[in-house]
Coordinates of N, CA and C and ligand atoms in Angstrom, one line a residue:
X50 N 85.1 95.4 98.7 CA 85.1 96.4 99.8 C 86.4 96.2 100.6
X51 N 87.2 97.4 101.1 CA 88.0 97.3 101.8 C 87.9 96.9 103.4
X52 N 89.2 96.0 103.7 CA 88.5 95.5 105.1 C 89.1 96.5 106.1
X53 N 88.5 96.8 106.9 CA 88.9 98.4 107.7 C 90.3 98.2 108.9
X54 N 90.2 96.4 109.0 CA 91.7 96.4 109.4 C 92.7 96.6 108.7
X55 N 93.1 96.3 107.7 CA 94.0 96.9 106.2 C 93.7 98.0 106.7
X56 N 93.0 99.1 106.4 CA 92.6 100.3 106.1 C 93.5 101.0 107.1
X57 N 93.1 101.0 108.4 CA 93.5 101.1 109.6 C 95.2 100.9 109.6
X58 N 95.8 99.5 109.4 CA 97.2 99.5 109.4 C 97.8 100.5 108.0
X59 N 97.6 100.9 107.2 CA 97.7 101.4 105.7 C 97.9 102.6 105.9
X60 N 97.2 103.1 106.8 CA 97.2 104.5 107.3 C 97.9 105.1 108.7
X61 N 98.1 104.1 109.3 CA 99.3 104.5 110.4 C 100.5 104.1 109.5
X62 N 100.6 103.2 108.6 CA 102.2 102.7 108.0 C 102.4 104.6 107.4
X63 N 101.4 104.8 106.4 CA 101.3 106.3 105.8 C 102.2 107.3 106.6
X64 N 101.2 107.4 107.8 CA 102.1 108.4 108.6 C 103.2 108.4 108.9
X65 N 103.7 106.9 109.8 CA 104.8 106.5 109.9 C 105.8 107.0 108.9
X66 N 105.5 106.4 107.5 CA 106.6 106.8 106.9 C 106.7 108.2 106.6
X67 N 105.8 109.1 106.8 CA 106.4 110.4 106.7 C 106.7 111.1 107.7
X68 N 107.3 110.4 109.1 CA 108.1 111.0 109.6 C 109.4 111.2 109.5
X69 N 109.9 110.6 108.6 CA 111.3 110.0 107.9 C 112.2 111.5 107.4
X70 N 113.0 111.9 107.3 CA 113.3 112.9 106.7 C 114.8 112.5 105.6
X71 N 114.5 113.9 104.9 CA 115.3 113.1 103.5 C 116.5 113.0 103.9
X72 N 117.2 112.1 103.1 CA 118.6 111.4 103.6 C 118.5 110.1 104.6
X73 N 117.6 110.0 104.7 CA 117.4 109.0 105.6 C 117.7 107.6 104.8
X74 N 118.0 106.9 105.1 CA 118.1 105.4 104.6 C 117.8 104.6 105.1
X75 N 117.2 103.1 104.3 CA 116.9 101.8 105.0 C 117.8 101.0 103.8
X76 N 118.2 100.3 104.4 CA 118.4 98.5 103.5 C 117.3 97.6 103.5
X77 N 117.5 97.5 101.9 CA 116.6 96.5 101.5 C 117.3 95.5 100.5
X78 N 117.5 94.2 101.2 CA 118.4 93.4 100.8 C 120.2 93.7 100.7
X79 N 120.5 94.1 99.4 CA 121.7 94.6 99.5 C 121.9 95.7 99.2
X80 N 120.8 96.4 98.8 CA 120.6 97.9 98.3 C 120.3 99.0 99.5
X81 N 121.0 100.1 99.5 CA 120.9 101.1 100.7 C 120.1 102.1 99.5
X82 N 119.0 102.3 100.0 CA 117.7 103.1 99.7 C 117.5 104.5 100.3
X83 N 118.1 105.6 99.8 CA 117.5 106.6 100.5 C 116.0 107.2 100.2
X84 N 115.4 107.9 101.7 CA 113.9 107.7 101.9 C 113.6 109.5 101.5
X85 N 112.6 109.8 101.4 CA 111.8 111.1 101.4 C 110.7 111.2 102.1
X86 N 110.4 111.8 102.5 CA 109.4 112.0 103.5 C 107.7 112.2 102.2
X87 N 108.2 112.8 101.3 CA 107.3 113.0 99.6 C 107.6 111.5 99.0
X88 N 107.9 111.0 99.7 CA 108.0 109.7 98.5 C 107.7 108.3 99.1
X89 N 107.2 107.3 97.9 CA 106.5 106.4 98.5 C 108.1 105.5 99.2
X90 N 107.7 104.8 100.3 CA 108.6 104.2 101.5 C 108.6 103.1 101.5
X91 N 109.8 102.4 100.6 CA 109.8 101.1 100.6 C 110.5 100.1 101.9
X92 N 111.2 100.9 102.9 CA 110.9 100.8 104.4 C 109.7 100.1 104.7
X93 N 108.8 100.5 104.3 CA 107.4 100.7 104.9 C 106.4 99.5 104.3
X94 N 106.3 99.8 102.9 CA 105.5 99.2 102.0 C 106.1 98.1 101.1
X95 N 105.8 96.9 101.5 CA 107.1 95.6 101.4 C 106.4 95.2 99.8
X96 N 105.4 95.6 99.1 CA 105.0 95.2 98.0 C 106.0 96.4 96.8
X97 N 106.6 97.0 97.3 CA 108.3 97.8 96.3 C 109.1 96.7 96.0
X98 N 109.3 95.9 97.3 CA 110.2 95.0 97.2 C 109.6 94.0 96.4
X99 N 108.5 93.0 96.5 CA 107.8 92.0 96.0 C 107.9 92.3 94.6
X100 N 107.5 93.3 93.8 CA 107.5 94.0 92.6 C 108.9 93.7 92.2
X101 N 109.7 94.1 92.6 CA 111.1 94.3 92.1 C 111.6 92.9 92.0
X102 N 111.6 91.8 93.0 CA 112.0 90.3 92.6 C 111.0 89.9 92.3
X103 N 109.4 90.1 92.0 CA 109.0 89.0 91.0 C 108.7 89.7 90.0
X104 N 109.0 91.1 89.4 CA 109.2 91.2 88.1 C 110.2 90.1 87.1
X105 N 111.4 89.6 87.9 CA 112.4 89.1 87.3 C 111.7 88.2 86.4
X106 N 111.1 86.6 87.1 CA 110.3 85.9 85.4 C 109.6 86.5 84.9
X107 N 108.6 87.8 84.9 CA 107.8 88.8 83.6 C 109.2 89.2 83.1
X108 N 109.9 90.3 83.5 CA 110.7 90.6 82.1 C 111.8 89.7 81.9
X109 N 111.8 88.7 81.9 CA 113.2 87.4 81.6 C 113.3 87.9 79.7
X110 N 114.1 88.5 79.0 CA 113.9 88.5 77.5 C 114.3 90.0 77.5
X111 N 113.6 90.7 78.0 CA 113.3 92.2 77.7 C 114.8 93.2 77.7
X112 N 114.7 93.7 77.2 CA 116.3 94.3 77.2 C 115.7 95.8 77.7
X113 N 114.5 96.6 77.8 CA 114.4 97.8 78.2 C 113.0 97.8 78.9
X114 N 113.1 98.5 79.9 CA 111.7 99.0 81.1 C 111.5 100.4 81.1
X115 N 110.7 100.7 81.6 CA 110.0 102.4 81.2 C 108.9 102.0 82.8
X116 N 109.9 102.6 83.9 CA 108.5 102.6 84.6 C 107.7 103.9 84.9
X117 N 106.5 103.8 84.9 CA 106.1 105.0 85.4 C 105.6 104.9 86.6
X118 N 105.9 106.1 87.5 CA 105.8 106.1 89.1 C 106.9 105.8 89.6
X119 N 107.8 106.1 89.7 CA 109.0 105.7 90.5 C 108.7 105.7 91.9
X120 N 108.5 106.5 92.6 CA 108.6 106.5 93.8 C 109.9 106.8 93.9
X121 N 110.3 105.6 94.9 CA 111.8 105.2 95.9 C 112.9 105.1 94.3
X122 N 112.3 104.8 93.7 CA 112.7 104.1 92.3 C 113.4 102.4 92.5
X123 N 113.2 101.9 93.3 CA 113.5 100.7 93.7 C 113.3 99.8 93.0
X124 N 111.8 99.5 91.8 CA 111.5 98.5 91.2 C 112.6 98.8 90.3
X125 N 112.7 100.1 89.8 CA 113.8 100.0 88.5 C 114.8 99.7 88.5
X126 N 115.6 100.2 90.1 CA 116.6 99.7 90.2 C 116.8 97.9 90.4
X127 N 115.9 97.2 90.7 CA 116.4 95.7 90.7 C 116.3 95.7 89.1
X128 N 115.6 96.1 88.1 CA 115.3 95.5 87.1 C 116.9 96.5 86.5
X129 N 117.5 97.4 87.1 CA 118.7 97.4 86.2 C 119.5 96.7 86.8
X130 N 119.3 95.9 87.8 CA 120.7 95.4 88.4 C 120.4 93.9 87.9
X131 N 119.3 93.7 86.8 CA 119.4 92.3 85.9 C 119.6 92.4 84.5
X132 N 120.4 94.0 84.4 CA 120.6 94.6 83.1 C 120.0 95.1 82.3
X133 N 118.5 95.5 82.7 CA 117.9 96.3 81.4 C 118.0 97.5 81.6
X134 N 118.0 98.1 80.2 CA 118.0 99.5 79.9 C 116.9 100.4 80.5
X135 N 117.1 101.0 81.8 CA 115.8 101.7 82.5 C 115.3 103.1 82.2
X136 N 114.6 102.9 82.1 CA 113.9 104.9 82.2 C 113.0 105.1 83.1
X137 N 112.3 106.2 83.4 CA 111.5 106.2 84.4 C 111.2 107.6 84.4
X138 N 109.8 107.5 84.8 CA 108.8 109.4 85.2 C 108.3 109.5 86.3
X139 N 108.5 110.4 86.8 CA 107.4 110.4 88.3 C 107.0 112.0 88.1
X140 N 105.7 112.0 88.5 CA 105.0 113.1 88.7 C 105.8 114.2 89.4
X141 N 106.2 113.5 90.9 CA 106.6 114.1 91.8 C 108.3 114.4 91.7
X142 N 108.9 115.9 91.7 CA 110.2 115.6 91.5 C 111.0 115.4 93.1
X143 N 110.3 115.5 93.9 CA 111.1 114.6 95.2 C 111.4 113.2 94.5
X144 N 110.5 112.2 93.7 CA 110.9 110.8 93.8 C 111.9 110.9 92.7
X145 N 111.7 111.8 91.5 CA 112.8 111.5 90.9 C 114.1 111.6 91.1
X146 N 114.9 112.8 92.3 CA 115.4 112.7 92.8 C 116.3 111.4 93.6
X147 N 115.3 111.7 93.8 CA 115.4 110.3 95.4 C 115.6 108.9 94.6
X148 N 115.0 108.7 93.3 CA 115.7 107.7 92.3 C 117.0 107.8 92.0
X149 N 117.0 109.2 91.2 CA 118.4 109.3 91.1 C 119.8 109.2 91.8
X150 N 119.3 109.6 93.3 CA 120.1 109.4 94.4 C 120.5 107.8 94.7
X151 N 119.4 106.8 94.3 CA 119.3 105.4 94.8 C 120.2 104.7 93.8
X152 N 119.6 105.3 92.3 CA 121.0 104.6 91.0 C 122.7 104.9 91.6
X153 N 122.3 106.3 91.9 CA 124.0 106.4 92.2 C 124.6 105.6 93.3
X154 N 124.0 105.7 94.2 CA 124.5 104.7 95.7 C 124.5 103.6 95.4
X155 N 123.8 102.7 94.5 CA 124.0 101.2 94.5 C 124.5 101.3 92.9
X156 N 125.1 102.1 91.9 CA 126.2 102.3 90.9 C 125.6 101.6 90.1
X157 N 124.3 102.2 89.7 CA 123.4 101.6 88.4 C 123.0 102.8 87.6
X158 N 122.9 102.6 86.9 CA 122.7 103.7 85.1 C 120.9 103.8 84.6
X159 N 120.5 104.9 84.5 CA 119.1 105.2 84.3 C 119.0 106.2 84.1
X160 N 117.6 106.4 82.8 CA 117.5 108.1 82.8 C 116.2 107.9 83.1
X161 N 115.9 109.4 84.0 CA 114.8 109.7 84.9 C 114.6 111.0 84.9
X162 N 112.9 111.4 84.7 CA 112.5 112.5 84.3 C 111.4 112.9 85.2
X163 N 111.3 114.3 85.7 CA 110.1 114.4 85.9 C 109.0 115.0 85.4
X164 N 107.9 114.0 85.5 CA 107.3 114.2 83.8 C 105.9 114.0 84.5
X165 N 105.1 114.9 84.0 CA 103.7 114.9 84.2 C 102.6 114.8 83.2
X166 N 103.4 114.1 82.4 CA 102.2 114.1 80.6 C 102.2 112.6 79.7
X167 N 103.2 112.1 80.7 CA 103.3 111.0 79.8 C 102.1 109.8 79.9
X168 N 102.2 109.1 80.1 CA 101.4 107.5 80.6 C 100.6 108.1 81.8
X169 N 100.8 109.0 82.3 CA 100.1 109.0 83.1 C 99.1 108.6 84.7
X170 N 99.8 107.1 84.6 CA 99.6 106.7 86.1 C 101.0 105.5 86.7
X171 N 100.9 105.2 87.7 CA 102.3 104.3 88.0 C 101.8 103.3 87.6
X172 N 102.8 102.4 87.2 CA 102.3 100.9 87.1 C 102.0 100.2 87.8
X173 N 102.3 100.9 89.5 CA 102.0 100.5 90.3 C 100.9 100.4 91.5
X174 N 99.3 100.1 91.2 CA 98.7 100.9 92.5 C 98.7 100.1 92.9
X175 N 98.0 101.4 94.3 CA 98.8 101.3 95.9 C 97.0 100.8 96.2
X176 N 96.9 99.7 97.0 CA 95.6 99.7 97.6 C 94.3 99.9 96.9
X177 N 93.7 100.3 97.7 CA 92.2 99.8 97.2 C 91.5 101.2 96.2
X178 N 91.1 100.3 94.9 CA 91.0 101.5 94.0 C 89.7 102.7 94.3
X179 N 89.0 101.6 95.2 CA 88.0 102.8 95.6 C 88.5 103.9 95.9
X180 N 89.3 103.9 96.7 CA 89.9 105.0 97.2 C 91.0 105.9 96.7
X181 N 91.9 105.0 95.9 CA 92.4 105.6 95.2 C 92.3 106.1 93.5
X182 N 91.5 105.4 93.0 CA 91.4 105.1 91.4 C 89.4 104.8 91.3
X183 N 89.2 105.9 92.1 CA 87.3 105.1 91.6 C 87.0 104.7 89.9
X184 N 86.6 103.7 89.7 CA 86.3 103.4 88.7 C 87.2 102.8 87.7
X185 N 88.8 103.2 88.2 CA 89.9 102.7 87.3 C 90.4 103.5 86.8
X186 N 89.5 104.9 86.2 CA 90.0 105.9 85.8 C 91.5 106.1 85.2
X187 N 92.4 105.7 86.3 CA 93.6 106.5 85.5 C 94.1 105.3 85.3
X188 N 94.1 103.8 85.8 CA 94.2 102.6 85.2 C 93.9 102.7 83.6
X189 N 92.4 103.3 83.3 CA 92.4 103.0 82.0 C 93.3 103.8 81.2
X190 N 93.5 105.1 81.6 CA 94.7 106.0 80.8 C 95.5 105.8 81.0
X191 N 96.4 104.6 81.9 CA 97.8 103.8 81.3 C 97.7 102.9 80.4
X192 N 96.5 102.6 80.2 CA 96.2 101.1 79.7 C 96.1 101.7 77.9
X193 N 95.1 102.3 78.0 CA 95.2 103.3 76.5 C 96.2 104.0 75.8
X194 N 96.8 104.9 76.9 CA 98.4 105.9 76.1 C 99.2 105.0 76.2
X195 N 99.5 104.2 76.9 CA 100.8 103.2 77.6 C 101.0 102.4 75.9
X196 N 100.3 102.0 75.3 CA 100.8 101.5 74.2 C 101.3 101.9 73.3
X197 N 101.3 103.7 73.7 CA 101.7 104.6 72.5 C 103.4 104.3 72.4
X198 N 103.6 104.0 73.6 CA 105.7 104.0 73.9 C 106.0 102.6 74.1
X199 N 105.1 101.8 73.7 CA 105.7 100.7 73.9 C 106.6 100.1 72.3
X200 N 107.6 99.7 72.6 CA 108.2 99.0 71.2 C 107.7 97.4 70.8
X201 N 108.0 97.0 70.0 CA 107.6 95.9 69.1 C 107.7 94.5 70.1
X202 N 106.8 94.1 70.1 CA 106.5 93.2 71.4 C 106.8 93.5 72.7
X203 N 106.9 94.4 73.0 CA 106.6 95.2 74.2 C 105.2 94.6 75.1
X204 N 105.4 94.8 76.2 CA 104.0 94.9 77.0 C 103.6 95.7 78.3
X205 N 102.5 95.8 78.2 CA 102.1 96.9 79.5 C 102.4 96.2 80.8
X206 N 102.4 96.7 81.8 CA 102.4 95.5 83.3 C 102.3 96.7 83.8
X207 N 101.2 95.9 85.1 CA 100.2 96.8 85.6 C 100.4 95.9 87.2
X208 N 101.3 97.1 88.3 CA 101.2 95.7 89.7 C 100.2 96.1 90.5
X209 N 99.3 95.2 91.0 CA 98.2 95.4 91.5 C 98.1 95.3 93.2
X210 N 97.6 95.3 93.7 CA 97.4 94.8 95.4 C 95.9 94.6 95.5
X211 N 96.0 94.6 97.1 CA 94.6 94.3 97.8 C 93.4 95.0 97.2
X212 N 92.2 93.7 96.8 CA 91.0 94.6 96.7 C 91.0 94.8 95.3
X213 N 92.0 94.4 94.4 CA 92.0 94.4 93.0 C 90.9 93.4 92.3
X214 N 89.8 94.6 91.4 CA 89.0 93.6 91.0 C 89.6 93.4 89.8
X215 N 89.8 92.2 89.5 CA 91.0 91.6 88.6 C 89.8 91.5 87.4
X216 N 88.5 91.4 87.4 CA 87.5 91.3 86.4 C 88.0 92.7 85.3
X217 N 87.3 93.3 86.5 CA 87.4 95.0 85.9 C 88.8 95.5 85.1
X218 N 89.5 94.9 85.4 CA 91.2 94.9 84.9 C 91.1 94.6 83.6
X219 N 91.1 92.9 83.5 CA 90.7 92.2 82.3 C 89.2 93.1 81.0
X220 N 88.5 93.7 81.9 CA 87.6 94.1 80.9 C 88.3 95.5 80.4
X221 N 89.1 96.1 81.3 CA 89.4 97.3 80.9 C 89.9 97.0 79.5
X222 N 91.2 96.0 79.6 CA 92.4 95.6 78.8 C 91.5 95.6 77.4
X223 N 90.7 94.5 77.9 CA 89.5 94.6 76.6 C 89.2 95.3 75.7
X224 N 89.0 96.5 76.3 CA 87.9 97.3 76.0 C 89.3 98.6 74.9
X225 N 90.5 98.0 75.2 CA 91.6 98.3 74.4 C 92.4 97.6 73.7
X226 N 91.8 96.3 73.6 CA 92.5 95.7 72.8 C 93.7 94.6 73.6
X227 N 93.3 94.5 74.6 CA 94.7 94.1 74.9 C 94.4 92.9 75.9
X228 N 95.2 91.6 75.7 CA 94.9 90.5 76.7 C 95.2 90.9 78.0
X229 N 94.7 90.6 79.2 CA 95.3 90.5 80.6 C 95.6 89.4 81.1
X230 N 96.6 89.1 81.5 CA 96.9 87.6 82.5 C 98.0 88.4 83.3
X231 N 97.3 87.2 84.3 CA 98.1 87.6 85.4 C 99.4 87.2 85.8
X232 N 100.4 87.4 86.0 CA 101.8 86.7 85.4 C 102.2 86.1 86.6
X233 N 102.0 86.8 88.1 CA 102.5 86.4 89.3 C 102.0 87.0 90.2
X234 N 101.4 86.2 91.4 CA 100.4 86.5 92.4 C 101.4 86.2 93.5
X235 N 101.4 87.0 95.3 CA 101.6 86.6 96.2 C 101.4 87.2 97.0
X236 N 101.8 86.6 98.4 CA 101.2 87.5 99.6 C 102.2 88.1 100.4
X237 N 102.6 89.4 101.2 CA 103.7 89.8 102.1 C 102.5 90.0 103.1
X238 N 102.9 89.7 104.6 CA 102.3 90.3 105.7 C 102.8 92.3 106.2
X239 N 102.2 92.7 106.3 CA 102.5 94.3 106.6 C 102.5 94.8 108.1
X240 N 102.2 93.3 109.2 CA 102.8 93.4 110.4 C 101.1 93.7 111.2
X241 N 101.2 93.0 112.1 CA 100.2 93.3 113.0 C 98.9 92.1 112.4
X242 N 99.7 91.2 111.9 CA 98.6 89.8 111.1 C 97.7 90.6 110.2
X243 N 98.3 91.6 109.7 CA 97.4 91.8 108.3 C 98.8 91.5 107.1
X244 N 98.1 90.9 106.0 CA 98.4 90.5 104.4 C 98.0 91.3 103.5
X245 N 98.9 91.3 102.7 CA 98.5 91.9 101.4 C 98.7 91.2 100.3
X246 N 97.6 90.9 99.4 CA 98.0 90.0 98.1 C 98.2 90.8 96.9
X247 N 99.2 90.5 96.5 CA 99.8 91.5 95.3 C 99.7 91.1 93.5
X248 N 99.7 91.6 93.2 CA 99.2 90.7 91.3 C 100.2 91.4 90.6
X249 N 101.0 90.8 89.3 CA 101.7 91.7 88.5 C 100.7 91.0 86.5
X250 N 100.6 92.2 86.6 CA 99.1 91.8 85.5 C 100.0 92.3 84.2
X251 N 99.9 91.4 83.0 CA 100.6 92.1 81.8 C 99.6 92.2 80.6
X252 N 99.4 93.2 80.1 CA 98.7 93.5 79.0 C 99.5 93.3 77.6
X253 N 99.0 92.5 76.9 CA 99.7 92.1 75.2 C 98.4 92.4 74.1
X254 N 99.2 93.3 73.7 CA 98.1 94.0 72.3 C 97.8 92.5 71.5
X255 N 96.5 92.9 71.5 CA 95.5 91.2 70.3 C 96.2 91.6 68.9
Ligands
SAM143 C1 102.4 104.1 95.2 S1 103.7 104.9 94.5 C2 104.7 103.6 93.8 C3 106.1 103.9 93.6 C4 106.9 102.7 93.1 N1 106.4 102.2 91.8 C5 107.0 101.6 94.1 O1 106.2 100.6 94.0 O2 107.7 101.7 95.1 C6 103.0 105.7 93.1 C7 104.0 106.7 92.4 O3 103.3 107.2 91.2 C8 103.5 108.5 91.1 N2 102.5 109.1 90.2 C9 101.2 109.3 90.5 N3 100.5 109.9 89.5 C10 101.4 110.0 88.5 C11 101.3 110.5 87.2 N4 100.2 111.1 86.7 N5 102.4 110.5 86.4 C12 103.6 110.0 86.9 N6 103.8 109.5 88.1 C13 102.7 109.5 88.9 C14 103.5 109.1 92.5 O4 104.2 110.3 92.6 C15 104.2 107.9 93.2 O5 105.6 108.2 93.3

């Protein structure tokens, strides 16, 4: 169950970041990020960032990433600025934009589409699935088509947050064939002494 103080801070951060208007920028580390007011706000939501440096030991090897859900496009861009070959879909063509805007400003190479048919959901969810994902639903329709584009030892990765029933995850994976482990767990504070614990979960076909 969601605890209603999260809930509460989650939903003024929400607002907050859609006062922002486009062209707006934050720094995040050394990368200048422009923001959308349509797009998710990694300003805002410090688990963009967490994703993007602790993807680094998950893909250590991997020469190509495919994210889906860009948002800010921020995860992809650290993972091209450790040299892999990036692609990326967002539902929304504000984020793809707004990606594309972020490769160019920090002089990194990616092709990015906006695409409404592919995989289906981000690799990223946001919060608590009750609310956003009842039942897992579109979890499991990354988890099922997501292996259709994956290449030859490829694997799914799936970043999780607060409230993730990690059972339900693992059984999904199951229920497709595919191991779940959890590859890296941590916590960022989101201000006002609330935490968020974040998962980066990788699925490998049995
Ligand atoms: C919570 S945001 C995460 C963005 C980014 N991965 C990050 O962590 O900063 C989820 C993103 O998934 C995108 N999305 C949602 N449903 C989608 C779908 N069916 N196909 C592609 N993208 C989708 C949304 O537009 C949004 O940009």
């Amino acid at each position: 169950m969601a605890n209603s103080t999260w809930e509460k801070k989650i939903s003024s951060m929400i607002n907050e970041s859609k006062d922002c208007v486009a062209d707006n920028t934050c720094q995040i580390e050394d990368m200048t990020i422009y923001l959308h007011p349509n797009v998710y706000s990694p300003k805002y939501f410090p688990e963009s960032k967490w994703f993007g440096k602790n993807l680094r030991s998950v893909v250590e090897g991997t020469k190509t990433f495919l994210e889906v859900g860009l948002g800010s496009g921020i995860i992809s861009l650290y993972m091209a600025r450790l040299g892999l070959e990036v692609t990326g879909v967002d539902i929304n063509p504000d984020a793809v934009e707004t990606t594309k805007k972020n490769f160019e400003i920090n002089h990194q190479k990616g092709h990015f589409e906006d695409q409404k048919s592919l995989i289906l959901y981000s690799g990223i969810i946001r919060g608590n699935e009750k609310t956003f994902d009842p039942g897992y639903k579109l979890v499991e329709r990354y988890i099922a088509e997501g292996g259709n584009h994956l290449t030859e030892n490829g694997s799914l990765l799936l970043g999780s947050c607060c409230y993730a029933n990690i059972d339900m995850l693992k059984e999904i994976g199951a229920k497709h064939h595919y191991d779940a482990q959890i590859k890296v767990t941590g916590k960022e504070t989101i201000g006002d002494n609330v935490e968020e614990t974040y998962y980066i979960i990788e699925y490998v076909k049995k």
